[in-house]
Amino acid sequence: MYSNKGTTQPELAFRMLFRFAGRPVDDLLREKTWEFRVRMECADCAGDAPWRLEEPDVVRYGGRLADVTRPAPGSGSAQYAATVTTTGALTPLVSPALRQLVHDYMDAGYRWQMLPVPMQADHRQVHALGATSCIAASLFLAERFRAAGFRAEARRGWFTGVLGGALDLPHACVEVEDEDGVLRTVDIAKAQLAARLSGDTGAFGELCLGSVYNKVIPSSASGTAPMARHECGSALPVQVRADIRAAR
């Protein structure tokens, strides 16, 4: 992906997946409705117990949640379903200090990698290898923002509309309270990756620095929190698989 040949399999695949990033920004600001399904599987399940999912947290960003079906207590596996409407808003970062920290990170030369989610939570290890990912980058930047005196937290969620729901991509961004008191979102890894894959993604990259767009469904989970739990007492984490498709 970093060969600059333009013909390698990773370059071609990610250019296709991120083709939206070269389109007019207005397409990413309109309302978009998604059929949202999450399957949870409890390995080595110890019996019937309640399920807990960090649900879509879209209302704070102007979205809507409808037709919610939460799983009843049970064992083995369960499903959560909802109709989720997302929308975008242009709210670029105001603070020069925040913008400088973001651009310092963009210029640091870290290479985006697809990594196991547990590894991404150790952002020091990831960055020591010269790599980055959305979760590792968000945890790293949240620390930098807090060190600069801003309230900030990495948040996890879902990246939507990828191969019709067939590719489950974990997502994370940073929520930071800007110097004007407004909560803004920095989606650093998506800006970084899109810029690497195409030369016409400048407007999308700027959108990622403070604004929100309709291809992200935030959740109530912090950057290192599991997306789901089963209260049966199993020591193994719940496996979570999202299927998110554009509503017809």
GROMACS .gro file of C-alpha atoms in nm:
model
  248
    1MET     CA    1   0.000   0.000   0.000
    2TYR     CA    2   0.298   0.230   0.047
    3SER     CA    3   0.477   0.138  -0.276
    4ASN     CA    4   0.328   0.432  -0.473
    5LYS     CA    5   0.283   0.201  -0.772
    6GLY     CA    6  -0.093   0.249  -0.781
    7THR     CA    7  -0.145  -0.103  -0.914
    8THR     CA    8  -0.090  -0.327  -0.610
    9GLN     CA    9  -0.380  -0.520  -0.463
   10PRO     CA   10  -0.394  -0.321  -0.136
   11GLU     CA   11  -0.382   0.013  -0.319
   12LEU     CA   12  -0.658  -0.086  -0.561
   13ALA     CA   13  -0.876  -0.242  -0.289
   14PHE     CA   14  -0.859   0.054  -0.053
   15ARG     CA   15  -0.901   0.305  -0.333
   16MET     CA   16  -1.227   0.130  -0.417
   17LEU     CA   17  -1.339   0.119  -0.051
   18PHE     CA   18  -1.256   0.488  -0.003
   19ARG     CA   19  -1.386   0.617  -0.335
   20PHE     CA   20  -1.644   0.821  -0.141
   21ALA     CA   21  -1.360   1.034  -0.003
   22GLY     CA   22  -1.306   1.197  -0.342
   23ARG     CA   23  -1.671   1.289  -0.393
   24PRO     CA   24  -1.837   1.619  -0.295
   25VAL     CA   25  -1.849   1.662   0.082
   26ASP     CA   26  -2.221   1.740   0.065
   27ASP     CA   27  -2.285   1.369   0.001
   28LEU     CA   28  -2.141   1.294   0.346
   29LEU     CA   29  -2.346   1.559   0.527
   30ARG     CA   30  -2.697   1.448   0.428
   31GLU     CA   31  -2.906   1.205   0.629
   32LYS     CA   32  -2.837   0.837   0.566
   33THR     CA   33  -3.032   0.544   0.709
   34TRP     CA   34  -2.875   0.207   0.787
   35GLU     CA   35  -3.012  -0.134   0.878
   36PHE     CA   36  -2.789  -0.217   1.172
   37ARG     CA   37  -2.741  -0.574   1.297
   38VAL     CA   38  -2.491  -0.699   1.553
   39ARG     CA   39  -2.439  -1.065   1.636
   40MET     CA   40  -2.278  -1.144   1.969
   41GLU     CA   41  -2.122  -1.480   2.048
   42CYS     CA   42  -2.004  -1.585   2.393
   43ALA     CA   43  -1.724  -1.838   2.373
   44ASP     CA   44  -1.714  -2.091   2.656
   45CYS     CA   45  -2.053  -1.958   2.769
   46ALA     CA   46  -2.140  -2.037   3.130
   47GLY     CA   47  -2.519  -2.019   3.090
   48ASP     CA   48  -2.816  -1.785   3.062
   49ALA     CA   49  -2.740  -1.422   3.145
   50PRO     CA   50  -2.815  -1.068   3.022
   51TRP     CA   51  -2.637  -0.929   2.715
   52ARG     CA   52  -2.489  -0.578   2.715
   53LEU     CA   53  -2.405  -0.397   2.389
   54GLU     CA   54  -2.251  -0.052   2.361
   55GLU     CA   55  -2.534   0.078   2.144
   56PRO     CA   56  -2.522   0.333   1.861
   57ASP     CA   57  -2.486   0.682   2.008
   58VAL     CA   58  -2.609   0.893   1.716
   59VAL     CA   59  -2.863   1.123   1.879
   60ARG     CA   60  -2.592   1.354   2.016
   61TYR     CA   61  -2.482   1.414   1.658
   62GLY     CA   62  -2.824   1.482   1.508
   63GLY     CA   63  -2.905   1.122   1.417
   64ARG     CA   64  -3.192   0.892   1.513
   65LEU     CA   65  -3.234   0.539   1.647
   66ALA     CA   66  -3.555   0.346   1.571
   67ASP     CA   67  -3.702  -0.005   1.563
   68VAL     CA   68  -3.460  -0.124   1.831
   69THR     CA   69  -3.462  -0.495   1.918
   70ARG     CA   70  -3.247  -0.579   2.218
   71PRO     CA   71  -3.164  -0.940   2.302
   72ALA     CA   72  -3.332  -1.113   2.594
   73PRO     CA   73  -3.113  -1.292   2.849
   74GLY     CA   74  -2.984  -1.615   2.705
   75SER     CA   75  -2.675  -1.819   2.630
   76GLY     CA   76  -2.437  -1.881   2.342
   77SER     CA   77  -2.530  -1.605   2.098
   78ALA     CA   78  -2.768  -1.315   2.054
   79GLN     CA   79  -2.856  -1.039   1.809
   80TYR     CA   80  -2.921  -0.666   1.841
   81ALA     CA   81  -3.104  -0.485   1.561
   82ALA     CA   82  -3.199  -0.124   1.490
   83THR     CA   83  -3.260   0.128   1.216
   84VAL     CA   84  -2.993   0.397   1.250
   85THR     CA   85  -3.003   0.736   1.081
   86THR     CA   86  -2.678   0.929   1.066
   87THR     CA   87  -2.607   1.279   0.942
   88GLY     CA   88  -2.311   1.511   0.902
   89ALA     CA   89  -2.220   1.858   1.023
   90LEU     CA   90  -1.937   2.095   0.934
   91THR     CA   91  -1.773   2.186   1.265
   92PRO     CA   92  -1.397   2.219   1.196
   93LEU     CA   93  -1.150   2.242   1.483
   94VAL     CA   94  -1.110   2.596   1.611
   95SER     CA   95  -0.810   2.569   1.843
   96PRO     CA   96  -0.473   2.625   1.669
   97ALA     CA   97  -0.314   2.402   1.934
   98LEU     CA   98  -0.544   2.111   1.851
   99ARG     CA   99  -0.492   2.155   1.479
  100GLN     CA  100  -0.116   2.159   1.527
  101LEU     CA  101  -0.124   1.836   1.727
  102VAL     CA  102  -0.331   1.673   1.453
  103HIS     CA  103  -0.097   1.784   1.176
  104ASP     CA  104   0.207   1.678   1.377
  105TYR     CA  105   0.058   1.330   1.390
  106MET     CA  106  -0.028   1.332   1.020
  107ASP     CA  107   0.332   1.427   0.939
  108ALA     CA  108   0.493   1.169   1.170
  109GLY     CA  109   0.508   0.899   0.903
  110TYR     CA  110   0.316   0.622   1.076
  111ARG     CA  111   0.192   0.354   0.836
  112TRP     CA  112  -0.170   0.247   0.857
  113GLN     CA  113  -0.214  -0.125   0.927
  114MET     CA  114  -0.503  -0.365   0.978
  115LEU     CA  115  -0.430  -0.497   1.327
  116PRO     CA  116  -0.608  -0.718   1.582
  117VAL     CA  117  -0.830  -0.502   1.799
  118PRO     CA  118  -0.663  -0.609   2.129
  119MET     CA  119  -0.326  -0.502   1.990
  120GLN     CA  120  -0.463  -0.164   1.881
  121ALA     CA  121  -0.548  -0.087   2.243
  122ASP     CA  122  -0.174  -0.081   2.320
  123HIS     CA  123  -0.104   0.229   2.117
  124ARG     CA  124   0.251   0.262   2.248
  125GLN     CA  125   0.342  -0.079   2.106
  126VAL     CA  126   0.170   0.001   1.774
  127HIS     CA  127   0.347   0.335   1.731
  128ALA     CA  128   0.682   0.192   1.841
  129LEU     CA  129   0.653  -0.034   1.535
  130GLY     CA  130   0.594   0.267   1.311
  131ALA     CA  131   0.234   0.159   1.253
  132THR     CA  132  -0.103   0.314   1.321
  133SER     CA  133  -0.474   0.230   1.317
  134CYS     CA  134  -0.792   0.414   1.402
  135ILE     CA  135  -0.803   0.289   1.763
  136ALA     CA  136  -0.430   0.333   1.833
  137ALA     CA  137  -0.426   0.677   1.670
  138SER     CA  138  -0.732   0.792   1.862
  139LEU     CA  139  -0.594   0.676   2.197
  140PHE     CA  140  -0.263   0.847   2.120
  141LEU     CA  141  -0.422   1.177   2.015
  142ALA     CA  142  -0.662   1.178   2.310
  143GLU     CA  143  -0.359   1.162   2.541
  144ARG     CA  144  -0.191   1.447   2.353
  145PHE     CA  145  -0.505   1.660   2.367
  146ARG     CA  146  -0.542   1.605   2.743
  147ALA     CA  147  -0.174   1.688   2.797
  148ALA     CA  148  -0.241   2.018   2.618
  149GLY     CA  149  -0.523   2.098   2.860
  150PHE     CA  150  -0.829   1.983   2.663
  151ARG     CA  151  -1.098   1.735   2.769
  152ALA     CA  152  -1.071   1.444   2.526
  153GLU     CA  153  -1.161   1.076   2.501
  154ALA     CA  154  -1.126   0.809   2.234
  155ARG     CA  155  -1.459   0.657   2.132
  156ARG     CA  156  -1.531   0.339   1.940
  157GLY     CA  157  -1.799   0.275   1.682
  158TRP     CA  158  -1.861   0.141   1.334
  159PHE     CA  159  -1.758   0.248   0.984
  160THR     CA  160  -2.055   0.193   0.753
  161GLY     CA  161  -2.129   0.103   0.394
  162VAL     CA  162  -1.820  -0.109   0.331
  163LEU     CA  163  -1.891  -0.380   0.071
  164GLY     CA  164  -2.259  -0.382   0.157
  165GLY     CA  165  -2.194  -0.483   0.516
  166ALA     CA  166  -1.970  -0.776   0.420
  167LEU     CA  167  -1.657  -0.622   0.575
  168ASP     CA  168  -1.671  -0.551   0.947
  169LEU     CA  169  -1.436  -0.263   1.024
  170PRO     CA  170  -1.379  -0.149   1.384
  171HIS     CA  171  -1.364   0.226   1.412
  172ALA     CA  172  -1.252   0.486   1.662
  173CYS     CA  173  -1.219   0.861   1.676
  174VAL     CA  174  -1.144   1.129   1.935
  175GLU     CA  175  -1.407   1.344   2.100
  176VAL     CA  176  -1.248   1.668   2.219
  177GLU     CA  177  -1.391   1.981   2.377
  178ASP     CA  178  -1.256   2.265   2.164
  179GLU     CA  179  -1.151   2.604   2.300
  180ASP     CA  180  -1.501   2.742   2.226
  181GLY     CA  181  -1.659   2.474   2.448
  182VAL     CA  182  -1.803   2.274   2.154
  183LEU     CA  183  -1.747   1.899   2.142
  184ARG     CA  184  -1.581   1.801   1.815
  185THR     CA  185  -1.475   1.474   1.654
  186VAL     CA  186  -1.132   1.399   1.508
  187ASP     CA  187  -1.130   1.095   1.277
  188ILE     CA  188  -0.757   1.099   1.227
  189ALA     CA  189  -0.696   0.753   1.079
  190LYS     CA  190  -0.955   0.794   0.803
  191ALA     CA  191  -0.805   1.128   0.700
  192GLN     CA  192  -0.459   0.974   0.702
  193LEU     CA  193  -0.558   0.669   0.500
  194ALA     CA  194  -0.766   0.856   0.243
  195ALA     CA  195  -0.483   1.103   0.179
  196ARG     CA  196  -0.248   0.813   0.117
  197LEU     CA  197  -0.474   0.649  -0.139
  198SER     CA  198  -0.579   0.942  -0.352
  199GLY     CA  199  -0.475   1.296  -0.428
  200ASP     CA  200  -0.828   1.439  -0.442
  201THR     CA  201  -0.933   1.377  -0.082
  202GLY     CA  202  -0.832   1.710   0.073
  203ALA     CA  203  -1.190   1.817   0.146
  204PHE     CA  204  -1.266   1.482   0.310
  205GLY     CA  205  -0.948   1.503   0.516
  206GLU     CA  206  -1.050   1.844   0.645
  207LEU     CA  207  -1.398   1.708   0.724
  208CYS     CA  208  -1.234   1.449   0.949
  209LEU     CA  209  -1.072   1.720   1.160
  210GLY     CA  210  -1.360   1.827   1.382
  211SER     CA  211  -1.672   1.751   1.180
  212VAL     CA  212  -1.897   1.445   1.162
  213TYR     CA  213  -2.013   1.259   0.853
  214ASN     CA  214  -2.280   1.005   0.773
  215LYS     CA  215  -2.061   0.696   0.726
  216VAL     CA  216  -1.973   0.664   1.095
  217ILE     CA  217  -2.197   0.528   1.369
  218PRO     CA  218  -2.048   0.622   1.707
  219SER     CA  219  -2.118   0.407   2.010
  220SER     CA  220  -2.115   0.459   2.384
  221ALA     CA  221  -1.789   0.260   2.417
  222SER     CA  222  -1.463   0.425   2.517
  223GLY     CA  223  -1.152   0.356   2.310
  224THR     CA  224  -1.044   0.046   2.500
  225ALA     CA  225  -1.381  -0.085   2.619
  226PRO     CA  226  -1.532  -0.405   2.476
  227MET     CA  227  -1.826  -0.349   2.242
  228ALA     CA  228  -2.034  -0.615   2.417
  229ARG     CA  229  -2.049  -0.826   2.732
  230HIS     CA  230  -2.236  -1.137   2.842
  231GLU     CA  231  -2.285  -1.150   3.216
  232CYS     CA  232  -2.254  -1.527   3.241
  233GLY     CA  233  -1.910  -1.519   3.398
  234SER     CA  234  -1.713  -1.651   3.100
  235ALA     CA  235  -1.351  -1.535   3.106
  236LEU     CA  236  -1.340  -1.504   2.727
  237PRO     CA  237  -1.449  -1.184   2.550
  238VAL     CA  238  -1.771  -1.172   2.352
  239GLN     CA  239  -1.715  -1.184   1.976
  240VAL     CA  240  -1.902  -0.905   1.799
  241ARG     CA  241  -1.985  -0.904   1.430
  242ALA     CA  242  -2.166  -0.607   1.276
  243ASP     CA  243  -2.364  -0.615   0.952
  244ILE     CA  244  -2.454  -0.262   0.843
  245ARG     CA  245  -2.636  -0.206   0.514
  246ALA     CA  246  -2.786   0.103   0.356
  247ALA     CA  247  -3.164   0.102   0.400
  248ARG     CA  248  -3.362   0.061   0.080
   0.00000   0.00000   0.00000
